[in-house]
């Protein structure tokens, strides 16, 4: 490929020849600095993450915590289903649903509310998988990247406010549509918000400084790897911590709303939940449209998160933390299996759901922070770097598609199990078995080997896409590091005091 035929988005061979450093394949894979660098030519100026950027990223998570479209919307929707349904123990439509089973005509046949919920969730995740496959590809071109997150955010806002118009049980179909759209908006915004994380982490001042030291030979790969791993986990855990603290305030206000609106009239539940969904959208807007974020020091706040404090104290690898967290998730599925043959335990009592909420917040929720840190560690170096305002979203969208695939298959299978067995706890056997297999596969992931495979992937791309010879693969060494450093010093970038670490 030469410069006369290469598409505009490719860099011509002539433009990079001045910076080419011939390397051998074995050297490229084993050299410490090379393993943590990208062989692809850097376009534009690589940015440095500022404190304001990090805190803007944190605060957005408070708004996009999912309280409206993810948590309260399903309650509002299920409330509509129960009010519109009937007790299957009596002739169709004659007796309203009570404390027992509840049926409704949906998706072409009479189904239980549990089955309707599972199928709807499956459809929602199927739609998300298709959208992310398309959006993930578009995210790598032009200036559409930030607009994708904005579009999903606006969709979630609109759906949350639309719940104010769905209070009558006869509108349960509209509620179903709003629930699906709300999930798509929330999950889409969350996915592409998360995709900004690897770039923010790798462009932290302390990480870029360590990269330069690694290239000069002033530090070793183990020290840089430790710093890189802890920086990624710090951002992931602090984001979750800030979100949790923000949610406490929002939930306290929501509790007051529910207390003030709900009375003995069943219809007031629907009205209250609709108001709650709209209010959560308002909080999201405030969190998103904020112009200034107070940049106070959060080094002490880091220790509030138990998982992060332990990980930092003992320098526990991300994969180890993820496996530990996965154990508690499997424990939940195992507890659900306990309720298959008896009703004393196994998610059959109100107190169990109170305990579940506490257990979920302490032992399960850290999964979201740790898993995104784990994903960022196996993304090819350079694909997460922000260059000339760019952020590579495709890899996170790809991982999200895989997650959504299991998310829409799981509800369909669970719905079929419930319909066949008549036992709402029976799907826990499927979930437990699937979880055990997944944890087994996760335990076999070799992060060290992944780095070498990612490096090989980037070298192949350099040859295939940029038309470079195998001996001309760019190594981001001392020369390119110095060039980048010089470019940063000449730019208008917020500098941090020496030794200061962005929270």
Coordinates of C-alpha atoms in Angstrom, one line a residue:
X1 CA 0.0 0.0 0.0
X2 CA 1.4 3.5 -0.8
X3 CA 0.3 7.0 0.0
X4 CA -1.4 7.5 -3.3
X5 CA -3.9 4.7 -2.8
X6 CA -4.4 4.6 1.0
X7 CA -7.7 5.8 2.3
X8 CA -7.7 9.1 4.1
X9 CA -8.1 7.5 7.5
X10 CA -4.8 5.6 7.0
X11 CA -1.4 7.1 7.3
X12 CA 0.7 6.8 4.2
X13 CA 4.0 4.9 4.5
X14 CA 6.0 8.0 3.5
X15 CA 4.6 9.9 6.5
X16 CA 5.8 7.4 9.1
X17 CA 9.1 6.3 7.5
X18 CA 11.1 9.0 9.4
X19 CA 10.0 7.5 12.7
X20 CA 10.4 3.8 11.8
X21 CA 12.7 1.7 14.0
X22 CA 13.5 -1.7 12.6
X23 CA 12.8 -4.5 15.1
X24 CA 12.8 -8.2 15.1
X25 CA 9.7 -10.1 16.0
X26 CA 11.2 -11.8 19.1
X27 CA 12.4 -8.4 20.4
X28 CA 9.0 -6.8 19.8
X29 CA 7.3 -9.5 21.9
X30 CA 9.8 -9.7 24.8
X31 CA 11.2 -6.2 25.2
X32 CA 9.6 -4.6 28.2
X33 CA 9.1 -1.1 26.8
X34 CA 7.8 -2.5 23.5
X35 CA 5.2 -4.8 25.2
X36 CA 3.6 -1.7 26.9
X37 CA 3.7 0.4 23.7
X38 CA 1.8 0.4 20.4
X39 CA 3.5 -0.2 17.1
X40 CA 0.9 1.9 15.3
X41 CA 1.7 5.5 14.2
X42 CA 0.3 8.1 16.5
X43 CA -1.9 10.7 14.8
X44 CA -2.2 14.0 16.4
X45 CA -1.4 14.8 20.0
X46 CA -2.0 12.3 22.8
X47 CA -3.9 14.0 25.6
X48 CA -3.1 13.9 29.3
X49 CA -6.0 13.1 31.7
X50 CA -6.8 16.1 33.9
X51 CA -8.5 16.0 37.3
X52 CA -11.6 17.8 35.9
X53 CA -12.0 15.1 33.2
X54 CA -11.8 12.4 35.8
X55 CA -14.4 14.0 38.1
X56 CA -16.7 14.8 35.2
X57 CA -16.5 11.1 34.4
X58 CA -17.2 10.1 38.0
X59 CA -20.2 12.5 38.4
X60 CA -21.9 11.3 35.2
X61 CA -22.0 7.9 36.7
X62 CA -24.2 9.2 39.6
X63 CA -26.8 10.3 37.0
X64 CA -26.4 7.1 35.0
X65 CA -26.7 4.9 38.0
X66 CA -29.8 3.3 36.5
X67 CA -32.2 4.2 39.4
X68 CA -34.9 5.2 36.9
X69 CA -34.7 3.1 33.7
X70 CA -33.1 0.1 35.4
X71 CA -34.4 -0.2 39.0
X72 CA -37.7 1.7 39.4
X73 CA -39.0 1.3 35.8
X74 CA -39.3 -2.5 36.2
X75 CA -41.3 -2.0 39.4
X76 CA -43.6 0.5 37.6
X77 CA -44.0 -1.8 34.7
X78 CA -44.6 -5.0 36.8
X79 CA -47.1 -3.0 38.8
X80 CA -49.0 -2.3 35.6
X81 CA -48.9 -6.0 34.6
X82 CA -50.3 -7.1 37.9
X83 CA -53.1 -4.6 37.8
X84 CA -54.0 -5.6 34.3
X85 CA -53.7 -9.4 34.9
X86 CA -55.9 -12.0 36.5
X87 CA -55.6 -14.9 38.9
X88 CA -55.1 -18.1 36.7
X89 CA -56.9 -20.2 39.3
X90 CA -60.2 -18.6 38.1
X91 CA -61.7 -18.1 34.7
X92 CA -59.8 -15.6 32.5
X93 CA -60.3 -12.0 33.5
X94 CA -62.7 -12.7 36.4
X95 CA -60.5 -12.3 39.5
X96 CA -57.7 -9.7 39.8
X97 CA -54.2 -10.9 40.7
X98 CA -53.6 -11.4 44.4
X99 CA -50.6 -12.6 46.3
X100 CA -50.3 -15.7 44.1
X101 CA -49.7 -16.3 40.4
X102 CA -50.7 -13.7 37.9
X103 CA -51.3 -14.2 34.1
X104 CA -51.8 -12.0 31.1
X105 CA -52.0 -12.3 27.4
X106 CA -48.7 -11.3 25.9
X107 CA -46.4 -12.3 23.0
X108 CA -49.2 -14.3 21.4
X109 CA -50.4 -16.5 24.4
X110 CA -51.4 -16.4 28.0
X111 CA -48.2 -16.2 30.2
X112 CA -47.3 -15.6 33.8
X113 CA -45.9 -12.2 34.7
X114 CA -42.5 -13.7 35.4
X115 CA -42.4 -15.2 32.0
X116 CA -43.4 -11.9 30.4
X117 CA -40.7 -10.1 32.2
X118 CA -38.0 -12.6 31.2
X119 CA -39.0 -12.6 27.5
X120 CA -39.1 -8.7 27.5
X121 CA -35.7 -8.6 29.0
X122 CA -34.4 -11.0 26.4
X123 CA -35.9 -8.9 23.6
X124 CA -34.3 -5.7 25.1
X125 CA -30.9 -7.3 25.3
X126 CA -31.2 -8.7 21.8
X127 CA -31.9 -5.2 20.5
X128 CA -28.9 -3.9 22.4
X129 CA -26.6 -6.5 20.9
X130 CA -27.6 -5.4 17.4
X131 CA -27.3 -1.7 18.2
X132 CA -23.9 -2.1 19.8
X133 CA -22.6 -4.1 16.9
X134 CA -23.5 -1.2 14.6
X135 CA -22.6 1.7 17.0
X136 CA -19.4 0.0 18.1
X137 CA -18.2 0.1 14.5
X138 CA -19.2 3.7 13.9
X139 CA -17.5 4.8 17.1
X140 CA -14.1 4.3 15.5
X141 CA -14.6 6.9 12.8
X142 CA -15.1 10.6 12.5
X143 CA -16.5 12.7 15.4
X144 CA -19.5 10.5 16.1
X145 CA -18.0 8.9 19.2
X146 CA -19.2 11.4 21.9
X147 CA -22.5 11.9 20.2
X148 CA -23.3 8.2 20.6
X149 CA -23.2 8.5 24.4
X150 CA -25.2 11.7 24.2
X151 CA -27.9 10.1 22.0
X152 CA -28.3 7.2 24.4
X153 CA -28.4 9.6 27.4
X154 CA -31.1 11.8 25.8
X155 CA -33.1 8.6 25.0
X156 CA -33.0 7.5 28.6
X157 CA -34.1 11.0 29.8
X158 CA -37.0 11.0 27.4
X159 CA -38.2 7.6 28.4
X160 CA -37.9 8.4 32.1
X161 CA -40.1 11.5 31.7
X162 CA -42.5 9.6 29.5
X163 CA -43.4 7.3 32.5
X164 CA -45.5 10.3 33.8
X165 CA -48.0 9.5 31.1
X166 CA -48.3 5.8 31.9
X167 CA -50.4 5.4 35.0
X168 CA -53.4 3.3 33.9
X169 CA -53.2 -0.5 33.8
X170 CA -54.7 -0.5 30.3
X171 CA -51.5 1.1 29.1
X172 CA -49.3 -1.8 30.1
X173 CA -48.2 -2.3 26.5
X174 CA -46.9 1.2 26.4
X175 CA -45.2 0.5 29.7
X176 CA -43.5 -2.5 28.1
X177 CA -42.2 -0.4 25.2
X178 CA -40.9 2.3 27.6
X179 CA -39.2 -0.4 29.7
X180 CA -37.4 -1.8 26.6
X181 CA -36.4 1.7 25.4
X182 CA -35.3 2.7 28.8
X183 CA -33.0 -0.3 29.2
X184 CA -31.5 0.4 25.7
X185 CA -30.9 4.0 26.6
X186 CA -29.4 3.2 30.0
X187 CA -27.2 0.3 28.9
X188 CA -26.1 2.1 25.8
X189 CA -25.0 5.2 27.7
X190 CA -23.3 3.0 30.4
X191 CA -21.4 1.0 27.8
X192 CA -20.0 4.0 25.9
X193 CA -19.3 5.8 29.2
X194 CA -17.4 2.8 30.4
X195 CA -15.5 2.8 27.1
X196 CA -13.8 6.1 28.0
X197 CA -12.3 4.5 31.1
X198 CA -9.2 2.7 29.6
X199 CA -8.1 5.9 27.8
X200 CA -8.5 8.0 30.9
X201 CA -6.5 5.5 32.9
X202 CA -3.6 5.1 30.5
X203 CA -3.4 8.9 29.9
X204 CA -3.0 9.7 33.6
X205 CA 0.1 11.8 34.3
X206 CA 1.7 9.2 36.5
X207 CA 1.2 6.4 33.9
X208 CA 2.6 8.5 31.1
X209 CA 5.6 9.4 33.2
X210 CA 6.1 5.7 34.0
X211 CA 5.9 4.8 30.3
X212 CA 8.7 7.3 29.6
X213 CA 10.8 5.8 32.4
X214 CA 10.2 2.3 31.1
X215 CA 11.3 3.4 27.6
X216 CA 14.5 4.9 29.1
X217 CA 15.2 1.9 31.2
X218 CA 14.7 3.8 34.5
X219 CA 12.0 1.4 35.7
X220 CA 11.2 -2.2 35.0
X221 CA 8.1 -3.8 33.5
X222 CA 6.9 -5.3 36.8
X223 CA 6.9 -1.9 38.5
X224 CA 5.1 -0.3 35.5
X225 CA 2.6 -3.1 35.3
X226 CA 1.8 -2.7 39.0
X227 CA 1.3 1.0 38.7
X228 CA -0.8 0.6 35.6
X229 CA -3.0 -2.1 37.2
X230 CA -3.6 -0.1 40.4
X231 CA -4.3 3.1 38.4
X232 CA -7.0 1.3 36.4
X233 CA -8.5 -0.2 39.5
X234 CA -8.4 3.1 41.4
X235 CA -10.4 4.8 38.7
X236 CA -12.9 2.0 38.4
X237 CA -13.4 1.6 42.2
X238 CA -13.6 5.4 42.9
X239 CA -16.1 5.8 40.2
X240 CA -18.3 3.2 41.8
X241 CA -17.7 4.7 45.2
X242 CA -18.8 8.2 44.0
X243 CA -21.8 6.7 42.3
X244 CA -22.8 4.9 45.5
X245 CA -22.5 8.0 47.6
X246 CA -24.5 10.0 45.1
X247 CA -27.1 7.3 45.0
X248 CA -27.6 7.4 48.7
X249 CA -28.6 11.1 48.5
X250 CA -30.9 10.5 45.5
X251 CA -32.5 7.4 47.2
X252 CA -33.2 9.4 50.4
X253 CA -35.2 11.9 48.4
X254 CA -36.9 9.2 46.4
X255 CA -38.0 7.5 49.6
X256 CA -39.6 10.8 50.6
X257 CA -41.4 11.0 47.3
X258 CA -42.7 7.4 47.6
X259 CA -43.8 8.0 51.2
X260 CA -45.7 11.2 50.3
X261 CA -47.5 9.8 47.2
X262 CA -48.3 6.2 48.1
X263 CA -51.5 5.5 50.1
X264 CA -53.9 2.5 50.4
X265 CA -55.1 3.0 46.8
X266 CA -53.2 0.5 44.5
X267 CA -53.2 3.0 41.7
X268 CA -51.0 5.3 43.8
X269 CA -48.1 2.9 43.5
X270 CA -48.1 3.4 39.7
X271 CA -48.3 7.2 40.1
X272 CA -45.5 7.2 42.6
X273 CA -43.2 5.0 40.6
X274 CA -43.8 7.1 37.5
X275 CA -42.8 10.3 39.4
X276 CA -39.7 8.5 40.7
X277 CA -38.6 7.6 37.2
X278 CA -39.0 11.2 36.0
X279 CA -37.2 12.5 39.1
X280 CA -34.2 10.2 38.4
X281 CA -34.0 11.6 34.9
X282 CA -33.8 15.1 36.4
X283 CA -30.9 14.0 38.6
X284 CA -29.1 12.5 35.6
X285 CA -29.5 15.8 33.7
X286 CA -28.0 17.7 36.6
X287 CA -25.1 15.3 36.8
X288 CA -24.5 15.4 33.0
X289 CA -24.8 19.2 32.4
X290 CA -22.6 20.3 35.4
X291 CA -20.0 22.7 34.2
X292 CA -17.6 22.7 37.2
X293 CA -16.7 19.8 39.5
X294 CA -15.2 20.4 42.8
X295 CA -11.7 18.9 42.6
X296 CA -11.2 17.9 46.3
X297 CA -8.7 15.2 47.2
X298 CA -10.1 11.7 47.5
X299 CA -7.1 9.7 48.6
X300 CA -8.8 9.0 51.9
X301 CA -12.1 8.3 50.2
X302 CA -10.4 5.4 48.4
X303 CA -10.2 3.5 51.6
X304 CA -14.0 3.6 52.1
X305 CA -14.2 0.9 49.3
X306 CA -13.2 -2.3 51.1
X307 CA -12.3 -4.2 47.9
X308 CA -10.1 -1.3 46.7
X309 CA -8.4 -0.9 50.1
X310 CA -7.5 -4.6 50.3
X311 CA -6.4 -4.7 46.7
X312 CA -4.1 -1.7 47.1
X313 CA -2.7 -2.9 50.4
X314 CA -1.7 -6.3 49.2
X315 CA -1.3 -5.5 45.5
X316 CA -3.8 -8.2 44.4
X317 CA -4.1 -8.7 40.7
X318 CA -7.3 -7.7 39.0
X319 CA -8.0 -11.2 37.9
X320 CA -7.8 -12.5 41.4
X321 CA -10.2 -9.8 42.7
X322 CA -12.6 -10.7 39.9
X323 CA -12.6 -14.4 40.7
X324 CA -13.1 -13.6 44.4
X325 CA -16.0 -11.4 43.5
X326 CA -17.4 -14.1 41.2
X327 CA -17.6 -16.5 44.1
X328 CA -20.2 -14.4 45.9
X329 CA -22.2 -14.1 42.7
X330 CA -22.3 -17.9 42.4
X331 CA -23.4 -18.0 46.1
X332 CA -26.5 -16.0 45.2
X333 CA -27.5 -18.5 42.4
X334 CA -26.8 -21.4 44.8
X335 CA -29.1 -19.8 47.4
X336 CA -31.8 -19.6 44.8
X337 CA -31.4 -23.3 44.1
X338 CA -32.2 -23.9 47.8
X339 CA -35.7 -22.7 47.2
X340 CA -36.6 -25.2 44.5
X341 CA -37.8 -28.0 46.8
X342 CA -39.0 -26.0 49.8
X343 CA -40.3 -22.5 50.6
X344 CA -38.7 -21.7 53.9
X345 CA -35.6 -20.4 52.3
X346 CA -34.3 -19.5 48.8
X347 CA -35.9 -16.1 48.0
X348 CA -39.3 -16.9 49.3
X349 CA -39.4 -14.4 52.2
X350 CA -39.4 -10.6 52.4
X351 CA -36.4 -10.6 54.8
X352 CA -34.3 -12.5 52.3
X353 CA -34.7 -9.8 49.7
X354 CA -33.7 -7.2 52.3
X355 CA -30.6 -9.3 53.0
X356 CA -30.1 -9.7 49.3
X357 CA -30.0 -5.9 48.7
X358 CA -27.3 -5.5 51.4
X359 CA -25.3 -8.5 50.2
X360 CA -25.6 -7.3 46.6
X361 CA -24.3 -3.8 47.4
X362 CA -21.3 -5.1 49.4
X363 CA -20.3 -8.3 47.6
X364 CA -21.7 -8.2 44.1
X365 CA -21.7 -4.6 43.0
X366 CA -17.8 -4.4 43.0
X367 CA -18.0 -6.7 40.0
X368 CA -19.0 -3.8 37.7
X369 CA -15.8 -1.8 38.7
X370 CA -13.4 -4.8 38.7
X371 CA -14.7 -6.3 35.5
X372 CA -14.2 -3.1 33.5
X373 CA -10.7 -2.9 34.9
X374 CA -10.1 -6.5 33.8
X375 CA -11.4 -5.8 30.3
X376 CA -9.1 -2.7 30.0
X377 CA -6.1 -4.9 30.7
X378 CA -6.7 -7.2 27.8
X379 CA -7.4 -4.4 25.2
X380 CA -4.5 -3.9 22.7
X381 CA -2.2 -1.1 23.8
X382 CA -3.0 2.1 21.9
X383 CA -6.6 1.2 21.2
X384 CA -7.6 3.0 24.4
X385 CA -5.3 6.0 23.9
X386 CA -7.1 9.3 23.2
X387 CA -5.4 10.9 20.2
X388 CA -6.5 14.2 18.8
X389 CA -9.8 13.9 20.7
X390 CA -10.4 10.3 19.7
X391 CA -11.3 7.4 21.9
X392 CA -11.5 3.8 20.7
X393 CA -14.9 2.4 21.7
X394 CA -15.0 -0.7 19.4
X395 CA -13.4 -3.1 21.9
X396 CA -15.7 -2.2 24.8
X397 CA -18.7 -2.4 22.5
X398 CA -17.5 -5.8 21.4
X399 CA -17.2 -7.0 25.0
X400 CA -20.6 -5.6 25.6
X401 CA -22.1 -7.5 22.7
X402 CA -20.8 -10.7 24.2
X403 CA -22.4 -9.8 27.5
X404 CA -25.7 -8.8 25.9
X405 CA -25.8 -12.1 24.0
X406 CA -25.8 -14.0 27.3
X407 CA -28.2 -11.5 28.7
X408 CA -30.9 -12.1 26.1
X409 CA -30.3 -15.9 25.9
X410 CA -30.5 -16.3 29.6
X411 CA -34.0 -14.7 30.0
X412 CA -35.4 -16.8 27.1
X413 CA -34.0 -20.0 28.6
X414 CA -35.2 -19.1 32.1
X415 CA -38.7 -18.3 30.8
X416 CA -38.9 -21.6 29.1
X417 CA -37.7 -23.4 32.3
X418 CA -40.4 -21.6 34.3
X419 CA -43.1 -22.4 31.8
X420 CA -42.1 -26.1 31.7
X421 CA -41.5 -26.7 35.4
X422 CA -44.0 -24.2 36.9
X423 CA -41.3 -23.4 39.5
X424 CA -39.9 -19.8 39.5
X425 CA -36.7 -21.0 41.3
X426 CA -35.8 -23.7 38.8
X427 CA -33.8 -21.3 36.5
X428 CA -31.3 -20.8 39.3
X429 CA -29.9 -24.3 38.4
X430 CA -29.2 -23.1 34.9
X431 CA -27.7 -19.9 36.1
X432 CA -25.5 -21.7 38.7
X433 CA -24.2 -24.2 36.1
X434 CA -23.5 -21.4 33.6
X435 CA -21.8 -19.4 36.3
X436 CA -19.5 -22.2 37.4
X437 CA -18.4 -22.9 33.8
X438 CA -17.8 -19.1 33.2
X439 CA -15.7 -18.8 36.4
X440 CA -13.7 -21.9 35.2
X441 CA -13.0 -20.2 31.9
X442 CA -12.1 -16.9 33.5
X443 CA -9.6 -18.7 35.8
X444 CA -7.8 -19.8 32.6
X445 CA -7.3 -16.3 31.3
X446 CA -3.5 -15.5 31.2
X447 CA -3.1 -11.7 31.3
X448 CA 0.6 -11.9 30.6
X449 CA 0.1 -14.0 27.5
X450 CA -2.7 -11.6 26.5
X451 CA -0.3 -8.7 26.4
X452 CA 2.0 -10.6 24.0
X453 CA -1.0 -11.6 21.8
X454 CA -2.2 -8.0 21.8
X455 CA 1.2 -6.8 20.7
X456 CA 1.2 -9.4 17.9
X457 CA -2.2 -8.2 16.9
X458 CA -1.1 -4.6 16.6
X459 CA 2.0 -5.6 14.6
X460 CA -0.2 -7.5 12.2
X461 CA -2.5 -4.5 11.9
X462 CA 0.6 -2.2 11.2
X463 CA 1.5 -4.5 8.3
X464 CA -2.0 -5.1 7.0
X465 CA -3.5 -1.7 7.4
X466 CA -0.6 0.8 7.2
X467 CA 1.4 -1.2 4.6
X468 CA 4.5 -1.4 6.8
X469 CA 7.1 -4.1 6.5
X470 CA 7.5 -6.4 9.5
X471 CA 11.0 -4.9 10.0
X472 CA 9.5 -1.4 10.0
X473 CA 7.1 -1.8 12.9
X474 CA 7.1 1.3 15.0
X475 CA 8.3 0.9 18.5
X476 CA 7.3 3.7 20.9
X477 CA 10.7 4.0 22.5
X478 CA 12.8 6.9 23.8
X479 CA 12.6 8.9 20.7
X480 CA 8.9 8.9 20.3
X481 CA 8.4 9.4 24.0
X482 CA 10.6 12.5 23.9
X483 CA 8.6 13.8 20.9
X484 CA 5.4 13.2 22.7
X485 CA 6.7 14.9 25.9
X486 CA 7.9 17.9 23.9
X487 CA 4.4 18.1 22.2
X488 CA 2.7 18.1 25.6
X489 CA 4.9 20.8 27.0
X490 CA 4.0 23.0 24.0
X491 CA 0.3 22.4 24.3
X492 CA -2.3 24.0 26.5
X493 CA -2.7 21.1 28.9
X494 CA -3.4 21.3 32.6
X495 CA -0.3 20.2 34.5
X496 CA -0.5 18.6 37.9
X497 CA 1.9 19.2 40.7
X498 CA 4.9 16.8 41.0
X499 CA 3.9 13.7 42.8
X500 CA 0.2 14.5 42.7
X501 CA -2.1 11.6 41.7
X502 CA -5.5 12.2 40.2
X503 CA -8.1 10.4 42.2

